PDB file of C-alpha atoms and ligand atoms in Angstrom:
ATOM      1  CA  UNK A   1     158.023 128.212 109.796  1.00  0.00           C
ATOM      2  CA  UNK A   2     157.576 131.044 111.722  1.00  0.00           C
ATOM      3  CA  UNK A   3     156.793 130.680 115.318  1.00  0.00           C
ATOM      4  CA  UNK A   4     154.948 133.899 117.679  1.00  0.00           C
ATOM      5  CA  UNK A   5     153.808 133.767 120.874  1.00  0.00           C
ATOM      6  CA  UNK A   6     151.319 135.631 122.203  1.00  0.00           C
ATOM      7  CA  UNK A   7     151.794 136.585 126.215  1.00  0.00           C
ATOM      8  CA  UNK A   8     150.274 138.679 128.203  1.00  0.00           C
ATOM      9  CA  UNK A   9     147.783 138.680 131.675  1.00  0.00           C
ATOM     10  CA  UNK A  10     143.894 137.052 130.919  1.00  0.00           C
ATOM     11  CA  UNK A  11     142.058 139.832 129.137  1.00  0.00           C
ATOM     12  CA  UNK A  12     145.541 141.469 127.394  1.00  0.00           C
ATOM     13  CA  UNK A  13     144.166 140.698 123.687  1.00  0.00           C
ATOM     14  CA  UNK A  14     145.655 138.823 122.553  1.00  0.00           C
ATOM     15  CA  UNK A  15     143.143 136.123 121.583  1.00  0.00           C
ATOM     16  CA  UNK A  16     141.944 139.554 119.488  1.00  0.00           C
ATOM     17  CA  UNK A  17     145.176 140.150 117.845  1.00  0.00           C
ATOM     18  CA  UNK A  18     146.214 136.767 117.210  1.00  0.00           C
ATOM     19  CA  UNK A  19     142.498 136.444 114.977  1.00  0.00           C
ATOM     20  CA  UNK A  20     143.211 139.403 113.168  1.00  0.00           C
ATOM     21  CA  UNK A  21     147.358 138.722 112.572  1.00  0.00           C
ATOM     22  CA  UNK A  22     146.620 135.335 111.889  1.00  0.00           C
ATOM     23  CA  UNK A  23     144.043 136.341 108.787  1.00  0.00           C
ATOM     24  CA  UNK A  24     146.396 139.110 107.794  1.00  0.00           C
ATOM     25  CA  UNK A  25     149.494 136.652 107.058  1.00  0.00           C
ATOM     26  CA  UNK A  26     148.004 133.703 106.387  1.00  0.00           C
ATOM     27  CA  UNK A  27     149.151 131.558 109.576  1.00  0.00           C
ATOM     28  CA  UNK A  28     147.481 129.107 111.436  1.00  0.00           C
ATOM     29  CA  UNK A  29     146.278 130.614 115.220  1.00  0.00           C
ATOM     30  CA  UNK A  30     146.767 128.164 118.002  1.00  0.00           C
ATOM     31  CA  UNK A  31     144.511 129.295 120.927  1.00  0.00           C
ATOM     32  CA  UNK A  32     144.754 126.626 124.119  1.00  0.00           C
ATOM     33  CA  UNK A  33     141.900 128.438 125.151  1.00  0.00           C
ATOM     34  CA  UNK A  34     139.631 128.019 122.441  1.00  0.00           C
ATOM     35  CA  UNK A  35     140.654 124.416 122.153  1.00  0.00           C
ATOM     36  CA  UNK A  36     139.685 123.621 125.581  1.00  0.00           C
ATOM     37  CA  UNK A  37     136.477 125.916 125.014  1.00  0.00           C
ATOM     38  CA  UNK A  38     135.603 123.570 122.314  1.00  0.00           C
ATOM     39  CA  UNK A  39     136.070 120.574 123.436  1.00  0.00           C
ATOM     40  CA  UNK A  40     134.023 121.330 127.117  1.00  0.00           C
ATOM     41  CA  UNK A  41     131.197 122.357 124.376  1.00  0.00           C
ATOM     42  CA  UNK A  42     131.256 118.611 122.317  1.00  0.00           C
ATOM     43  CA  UNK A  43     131.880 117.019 126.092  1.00  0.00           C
ATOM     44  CA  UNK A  44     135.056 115.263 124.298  1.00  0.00           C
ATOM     45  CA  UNK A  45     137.634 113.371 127.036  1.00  0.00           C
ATOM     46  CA  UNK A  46     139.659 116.507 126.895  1.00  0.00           C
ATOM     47  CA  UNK A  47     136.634 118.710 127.444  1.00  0.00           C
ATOM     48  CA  UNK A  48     135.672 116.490 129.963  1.00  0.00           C
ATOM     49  CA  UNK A  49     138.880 116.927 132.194  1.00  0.00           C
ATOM     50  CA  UNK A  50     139.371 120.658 131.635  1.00  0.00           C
ATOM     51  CA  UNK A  51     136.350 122.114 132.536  1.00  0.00           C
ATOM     52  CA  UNK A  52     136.815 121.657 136.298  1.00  0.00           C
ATOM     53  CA  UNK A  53     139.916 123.873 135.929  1.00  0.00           C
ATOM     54  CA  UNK A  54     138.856 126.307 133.614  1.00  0.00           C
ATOM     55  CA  UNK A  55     135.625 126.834 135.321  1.00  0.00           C
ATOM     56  CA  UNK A  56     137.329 127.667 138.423  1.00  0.00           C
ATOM     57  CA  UNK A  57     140.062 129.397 136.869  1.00  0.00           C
ATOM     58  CA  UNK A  58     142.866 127.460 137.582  1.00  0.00           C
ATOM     59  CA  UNK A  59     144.958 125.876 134.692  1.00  0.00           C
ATOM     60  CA  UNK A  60     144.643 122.696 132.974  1.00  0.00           C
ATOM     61  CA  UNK A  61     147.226 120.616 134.153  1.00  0.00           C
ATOM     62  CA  UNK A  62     150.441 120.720 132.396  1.00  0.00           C
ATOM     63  CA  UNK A  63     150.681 117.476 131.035  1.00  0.00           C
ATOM     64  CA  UNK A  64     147.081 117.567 129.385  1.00  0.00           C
ATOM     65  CA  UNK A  65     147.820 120.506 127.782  1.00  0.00           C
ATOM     66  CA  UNK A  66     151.680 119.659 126.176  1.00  0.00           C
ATOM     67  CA  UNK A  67     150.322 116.536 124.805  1.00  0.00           C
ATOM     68  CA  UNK A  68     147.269 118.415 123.230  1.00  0.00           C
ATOM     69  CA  UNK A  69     150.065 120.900 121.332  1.00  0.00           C
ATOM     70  CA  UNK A  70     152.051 117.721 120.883  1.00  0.00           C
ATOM     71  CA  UNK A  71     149.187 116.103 118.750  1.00  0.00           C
ATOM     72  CA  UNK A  72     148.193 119.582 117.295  1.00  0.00           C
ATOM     73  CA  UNK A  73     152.090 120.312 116.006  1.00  0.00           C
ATOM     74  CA  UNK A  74     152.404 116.518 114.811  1.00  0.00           C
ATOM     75  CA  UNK A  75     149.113 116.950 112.563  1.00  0.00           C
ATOM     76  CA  UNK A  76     149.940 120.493 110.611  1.00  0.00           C
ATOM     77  CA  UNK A  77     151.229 120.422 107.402  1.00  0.00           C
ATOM     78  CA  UNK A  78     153.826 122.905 106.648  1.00  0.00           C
ATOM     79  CA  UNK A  79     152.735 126.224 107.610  1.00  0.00           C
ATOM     80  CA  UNK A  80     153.931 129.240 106.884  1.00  0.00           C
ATOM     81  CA  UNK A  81     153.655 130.312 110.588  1.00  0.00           C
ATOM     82  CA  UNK A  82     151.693 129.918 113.889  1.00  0.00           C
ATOM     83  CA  UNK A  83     150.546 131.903 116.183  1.00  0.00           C
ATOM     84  CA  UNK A  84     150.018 130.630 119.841  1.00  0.00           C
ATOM     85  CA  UNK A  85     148.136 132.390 121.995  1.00  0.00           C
ATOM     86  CA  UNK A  86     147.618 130.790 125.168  1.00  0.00           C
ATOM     87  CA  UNK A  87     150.279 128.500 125.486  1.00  0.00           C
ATOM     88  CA  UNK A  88     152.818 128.409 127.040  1.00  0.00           C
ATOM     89  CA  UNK A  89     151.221 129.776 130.095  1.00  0.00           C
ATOM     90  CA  UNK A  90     153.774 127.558 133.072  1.00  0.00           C
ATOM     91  CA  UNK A  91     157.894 127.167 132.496  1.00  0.00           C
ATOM     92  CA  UNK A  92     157.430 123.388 132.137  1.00  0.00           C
ATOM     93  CA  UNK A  93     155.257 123.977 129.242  1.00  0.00           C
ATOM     94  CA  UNK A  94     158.083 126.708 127.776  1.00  0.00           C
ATOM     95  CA  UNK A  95     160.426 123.579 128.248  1.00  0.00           C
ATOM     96  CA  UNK A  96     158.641 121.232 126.401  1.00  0.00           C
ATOM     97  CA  UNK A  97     157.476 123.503 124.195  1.00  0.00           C
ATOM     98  CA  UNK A  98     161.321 123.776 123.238  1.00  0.00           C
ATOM     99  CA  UNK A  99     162.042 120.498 123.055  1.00  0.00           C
ATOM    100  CA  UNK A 100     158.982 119.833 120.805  1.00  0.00           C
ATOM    101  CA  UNK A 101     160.343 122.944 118.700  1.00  0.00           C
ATOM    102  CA  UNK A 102     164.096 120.943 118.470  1.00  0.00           C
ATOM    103  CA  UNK A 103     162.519 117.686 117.379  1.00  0.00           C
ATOM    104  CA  UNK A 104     160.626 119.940 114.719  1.00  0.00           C
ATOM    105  CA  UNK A 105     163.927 121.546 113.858  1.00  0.00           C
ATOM    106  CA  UNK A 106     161.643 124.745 114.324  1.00  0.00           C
ATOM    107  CA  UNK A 107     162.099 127.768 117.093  1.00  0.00           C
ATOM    108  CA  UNK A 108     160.037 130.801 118.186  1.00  0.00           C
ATOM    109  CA  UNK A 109     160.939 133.794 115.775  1.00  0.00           C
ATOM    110  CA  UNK A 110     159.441 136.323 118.697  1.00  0.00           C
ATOM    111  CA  UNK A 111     157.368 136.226 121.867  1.00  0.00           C
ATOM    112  CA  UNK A 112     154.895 139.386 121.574  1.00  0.00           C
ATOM    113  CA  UNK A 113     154.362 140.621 125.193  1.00  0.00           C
ATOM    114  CA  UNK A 114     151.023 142.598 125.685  1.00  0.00           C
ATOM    115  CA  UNK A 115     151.666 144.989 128.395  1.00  0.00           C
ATOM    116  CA  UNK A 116     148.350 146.134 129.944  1.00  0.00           C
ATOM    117  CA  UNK A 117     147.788 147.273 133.866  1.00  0.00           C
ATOM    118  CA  UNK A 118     145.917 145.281 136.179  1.00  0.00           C
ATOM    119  CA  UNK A 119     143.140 147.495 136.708  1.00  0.00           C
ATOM    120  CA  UNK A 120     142.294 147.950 132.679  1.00  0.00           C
ATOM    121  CA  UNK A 121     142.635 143.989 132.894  1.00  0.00           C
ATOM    122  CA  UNK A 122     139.710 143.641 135.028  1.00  0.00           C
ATOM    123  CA  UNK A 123     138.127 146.171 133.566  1.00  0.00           C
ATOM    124  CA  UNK A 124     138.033 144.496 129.955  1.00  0.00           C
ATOM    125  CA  UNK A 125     137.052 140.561 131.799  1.00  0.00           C
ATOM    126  CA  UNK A 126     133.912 142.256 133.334  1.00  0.00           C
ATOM    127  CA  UNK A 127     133.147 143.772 130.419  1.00  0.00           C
ATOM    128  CA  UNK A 128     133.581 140.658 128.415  1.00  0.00           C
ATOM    129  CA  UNK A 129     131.583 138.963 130.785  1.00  0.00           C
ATOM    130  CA  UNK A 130     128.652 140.825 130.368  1.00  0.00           C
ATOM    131  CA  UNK A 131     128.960 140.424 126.405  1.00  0.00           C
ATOM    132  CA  UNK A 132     129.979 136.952 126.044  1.00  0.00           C
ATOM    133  CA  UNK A 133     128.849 134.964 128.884  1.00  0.00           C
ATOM    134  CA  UNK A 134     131.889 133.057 129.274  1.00  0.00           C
ATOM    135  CA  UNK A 135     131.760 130.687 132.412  1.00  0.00           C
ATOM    136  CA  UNK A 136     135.074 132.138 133.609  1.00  0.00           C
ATOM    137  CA  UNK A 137     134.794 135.822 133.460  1.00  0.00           C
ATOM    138  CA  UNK A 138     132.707 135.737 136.882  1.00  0.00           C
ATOM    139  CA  UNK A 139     133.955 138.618 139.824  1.00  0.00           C
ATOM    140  CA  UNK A 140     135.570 135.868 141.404  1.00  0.00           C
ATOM    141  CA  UNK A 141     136.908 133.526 138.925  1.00  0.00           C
ATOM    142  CA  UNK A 142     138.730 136.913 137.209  1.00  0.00           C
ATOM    143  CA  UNK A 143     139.996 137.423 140.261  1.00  0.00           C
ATOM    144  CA  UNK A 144     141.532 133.702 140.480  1.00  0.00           C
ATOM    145  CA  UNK A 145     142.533 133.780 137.280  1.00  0.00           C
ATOM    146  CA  UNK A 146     144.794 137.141 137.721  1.00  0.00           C
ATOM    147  CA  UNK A 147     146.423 135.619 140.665  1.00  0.00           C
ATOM    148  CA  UNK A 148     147.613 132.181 138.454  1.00  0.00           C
ATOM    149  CA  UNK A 149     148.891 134.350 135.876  1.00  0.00           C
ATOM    150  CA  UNK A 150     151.642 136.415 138.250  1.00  0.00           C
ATOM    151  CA  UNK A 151     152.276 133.599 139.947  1.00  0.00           C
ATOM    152  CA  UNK A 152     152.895 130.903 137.865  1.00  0.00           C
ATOM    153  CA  UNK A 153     152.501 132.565 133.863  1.00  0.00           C
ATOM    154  CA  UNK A 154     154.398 136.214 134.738  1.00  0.00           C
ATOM    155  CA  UNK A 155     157.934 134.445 135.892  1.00  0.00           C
ATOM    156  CA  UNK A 156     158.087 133.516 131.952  1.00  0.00           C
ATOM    157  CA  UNK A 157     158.365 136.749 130.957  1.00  0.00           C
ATOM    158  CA  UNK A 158     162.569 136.313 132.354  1.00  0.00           C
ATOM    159  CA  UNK A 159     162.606 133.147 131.058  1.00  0.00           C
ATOM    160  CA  UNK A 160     161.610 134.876 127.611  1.00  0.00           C
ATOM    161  CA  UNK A 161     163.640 138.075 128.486  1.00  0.00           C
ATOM    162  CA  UNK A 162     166.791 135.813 128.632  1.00  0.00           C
ATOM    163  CA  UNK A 163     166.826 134.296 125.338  1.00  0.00           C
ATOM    164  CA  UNK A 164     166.037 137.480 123.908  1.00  0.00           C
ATOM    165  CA  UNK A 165     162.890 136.579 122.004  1.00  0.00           C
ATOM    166  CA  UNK A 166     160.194 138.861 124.062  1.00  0.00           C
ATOM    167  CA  UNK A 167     159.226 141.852 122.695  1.00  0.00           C
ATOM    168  CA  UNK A 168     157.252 144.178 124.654  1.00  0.00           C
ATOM    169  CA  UNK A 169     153.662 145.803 123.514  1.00  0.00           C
ATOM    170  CA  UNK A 170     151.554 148.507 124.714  1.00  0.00           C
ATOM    171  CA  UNK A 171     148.148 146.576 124.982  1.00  0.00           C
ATOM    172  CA  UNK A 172     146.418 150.263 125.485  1.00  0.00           C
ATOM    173  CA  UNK A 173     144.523 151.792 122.920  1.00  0.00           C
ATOM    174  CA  UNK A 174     142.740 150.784 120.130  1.00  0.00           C
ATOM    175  CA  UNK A 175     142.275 147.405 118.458  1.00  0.00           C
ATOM    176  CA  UNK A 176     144.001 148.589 115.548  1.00  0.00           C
ATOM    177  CA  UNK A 177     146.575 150.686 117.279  1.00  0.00           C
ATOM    178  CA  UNK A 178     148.158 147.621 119.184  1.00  0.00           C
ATOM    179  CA  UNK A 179     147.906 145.860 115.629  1.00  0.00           C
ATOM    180  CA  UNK A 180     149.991 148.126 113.675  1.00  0.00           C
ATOM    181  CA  UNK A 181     152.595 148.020 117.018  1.00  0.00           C
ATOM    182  CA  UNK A 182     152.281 144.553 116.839  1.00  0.00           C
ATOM    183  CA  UNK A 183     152.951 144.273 112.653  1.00  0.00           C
ATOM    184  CA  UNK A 184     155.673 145.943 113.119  1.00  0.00           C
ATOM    185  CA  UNK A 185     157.512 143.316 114.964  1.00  0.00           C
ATOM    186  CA  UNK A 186     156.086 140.469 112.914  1.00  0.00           C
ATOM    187  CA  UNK A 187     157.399 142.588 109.889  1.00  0.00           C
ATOM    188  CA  UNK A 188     160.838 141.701 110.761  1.00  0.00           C
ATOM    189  CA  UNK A 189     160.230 137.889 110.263  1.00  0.00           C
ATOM    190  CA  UNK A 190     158.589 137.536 107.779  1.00  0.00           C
TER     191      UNK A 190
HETATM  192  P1  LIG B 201     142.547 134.120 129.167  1.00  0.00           P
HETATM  193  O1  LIG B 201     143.856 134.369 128.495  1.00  0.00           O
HETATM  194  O2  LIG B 201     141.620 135.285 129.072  1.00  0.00           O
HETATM  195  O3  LIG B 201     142.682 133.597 130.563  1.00  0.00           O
HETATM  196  P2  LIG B 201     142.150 131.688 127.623  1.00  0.00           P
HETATM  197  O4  LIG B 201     141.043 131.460 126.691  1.00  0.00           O
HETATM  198  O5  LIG B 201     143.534 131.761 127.065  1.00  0.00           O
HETATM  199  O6  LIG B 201     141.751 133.004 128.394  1.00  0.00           O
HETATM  200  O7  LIG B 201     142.164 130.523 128.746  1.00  0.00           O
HETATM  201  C1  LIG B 201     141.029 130.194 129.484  1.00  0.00           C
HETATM  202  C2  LIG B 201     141.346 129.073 130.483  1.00  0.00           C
HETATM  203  O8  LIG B 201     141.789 127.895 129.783  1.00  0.00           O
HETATM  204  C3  LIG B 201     142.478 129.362 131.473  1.00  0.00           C
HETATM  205  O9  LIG B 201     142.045 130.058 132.613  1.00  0.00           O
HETATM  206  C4  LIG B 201     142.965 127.939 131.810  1.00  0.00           C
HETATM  207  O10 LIG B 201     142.139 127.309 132.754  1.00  0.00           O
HETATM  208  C5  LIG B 201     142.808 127.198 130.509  1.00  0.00           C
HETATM  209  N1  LIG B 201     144.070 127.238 129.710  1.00  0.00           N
HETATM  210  C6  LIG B 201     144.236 127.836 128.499  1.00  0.00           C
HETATM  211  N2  LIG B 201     145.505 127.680 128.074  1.00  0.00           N
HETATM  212  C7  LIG B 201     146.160 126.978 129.032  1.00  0.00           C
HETATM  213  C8  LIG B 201     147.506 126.525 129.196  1.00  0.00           C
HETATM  214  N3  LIG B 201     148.457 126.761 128.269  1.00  0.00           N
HETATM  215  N4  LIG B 201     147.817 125.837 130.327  1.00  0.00           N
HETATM  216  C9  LIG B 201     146.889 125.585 131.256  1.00  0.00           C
HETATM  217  N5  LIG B 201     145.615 125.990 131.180  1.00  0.00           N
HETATM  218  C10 LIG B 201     145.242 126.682 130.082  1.00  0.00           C
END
């Protein structure tokens, strides 16, 4: 199976890319987000825990979130490949996230960093905001939301760097433009 992960700063695209990669090769697209999204929508347990986090832009606590990949990894069939976008977002989910891998006998093929500047950042989430409506692309929440990713998503990008799995994308341009970059990595796996 092969194994991407999408990384990158709230607003980098790569919910965006992962869609369109994930239709292009046939894989499955993991998106914590969207899960959590979901299940605030059909006021599930999960949905019922998360929202207080999302909504102020804080993340779901780590153990909520490695047993919901837990239970989503135990339930696939054999898929050609998966692409998560989202996860892992903290280094205690990249360790279990490992671990889970070694029980699968799987491992990441490549960890596809989106590279985008703060300031284009912020000015994509208000943008979004005013098109989707999302209950976490408020001034303030963005703002929160920046902050958790350097300080407790951006120290993953050494722990990635290390094992030698992150490759780095330009996140400017066009939709299609950071597609092609981003084929041409996933090109070498599969
Ligand atoms: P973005 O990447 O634009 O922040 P997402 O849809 O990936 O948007 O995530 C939205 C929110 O969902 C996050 O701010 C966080 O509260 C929660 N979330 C998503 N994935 C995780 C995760 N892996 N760990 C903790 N919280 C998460």
């Amino acid at each position: 199976m092969k194994i991407f992960v999408f990384f990158g700063p709230p607003g980098a695209g790569k919910g965006t890319q992962a869609k369109l990669l994930a239709q292009r090769y046939n894989f499955i697209h993991l998106s914590t987000g969207e899960i959590l999204r979901s299940a605030i929508e059909k006021q599930t347990p999960l949905g019922q825990k998360a929202k207080e986090y999302i909504d102020s832009g804080e993340l779901v606590p780590d153990d909520i979130i490695i047993g919901l990949i837990r239970n989503r990894l135990q339930n696939l069939e054999k898929e050609s490949g998966i692409l998560f976008d989202g996860f892992p977002r903290t280094l205690a989910q990249a360790d279990a996230f490992d671990k889970l891998l070694q029980d699968m006998d799987e491992k990441i093929s490549a960890v596809i960093y989106l590279k985008v500047p703060e300031e284009v950042v912020i000015e994509r989430l208000v943008k979004r905001a005013q098109i989707e409506g999302r209950t976490d692309d408020t001034p303030e929440v963005v703002r929160k939301r920046i902050l958790v990713y350097k300080e407790k998503t951006e120290p993953l990008l050494n722990f990635y760097k290390k094992t030698g799995l992150l490759y780095e994308v330009n996140g400017l341009g066009t939709i299609d433009e950071v597609n092609s970059r981003i084929r041409k990595i996933i090109e070498r796996f599969v």
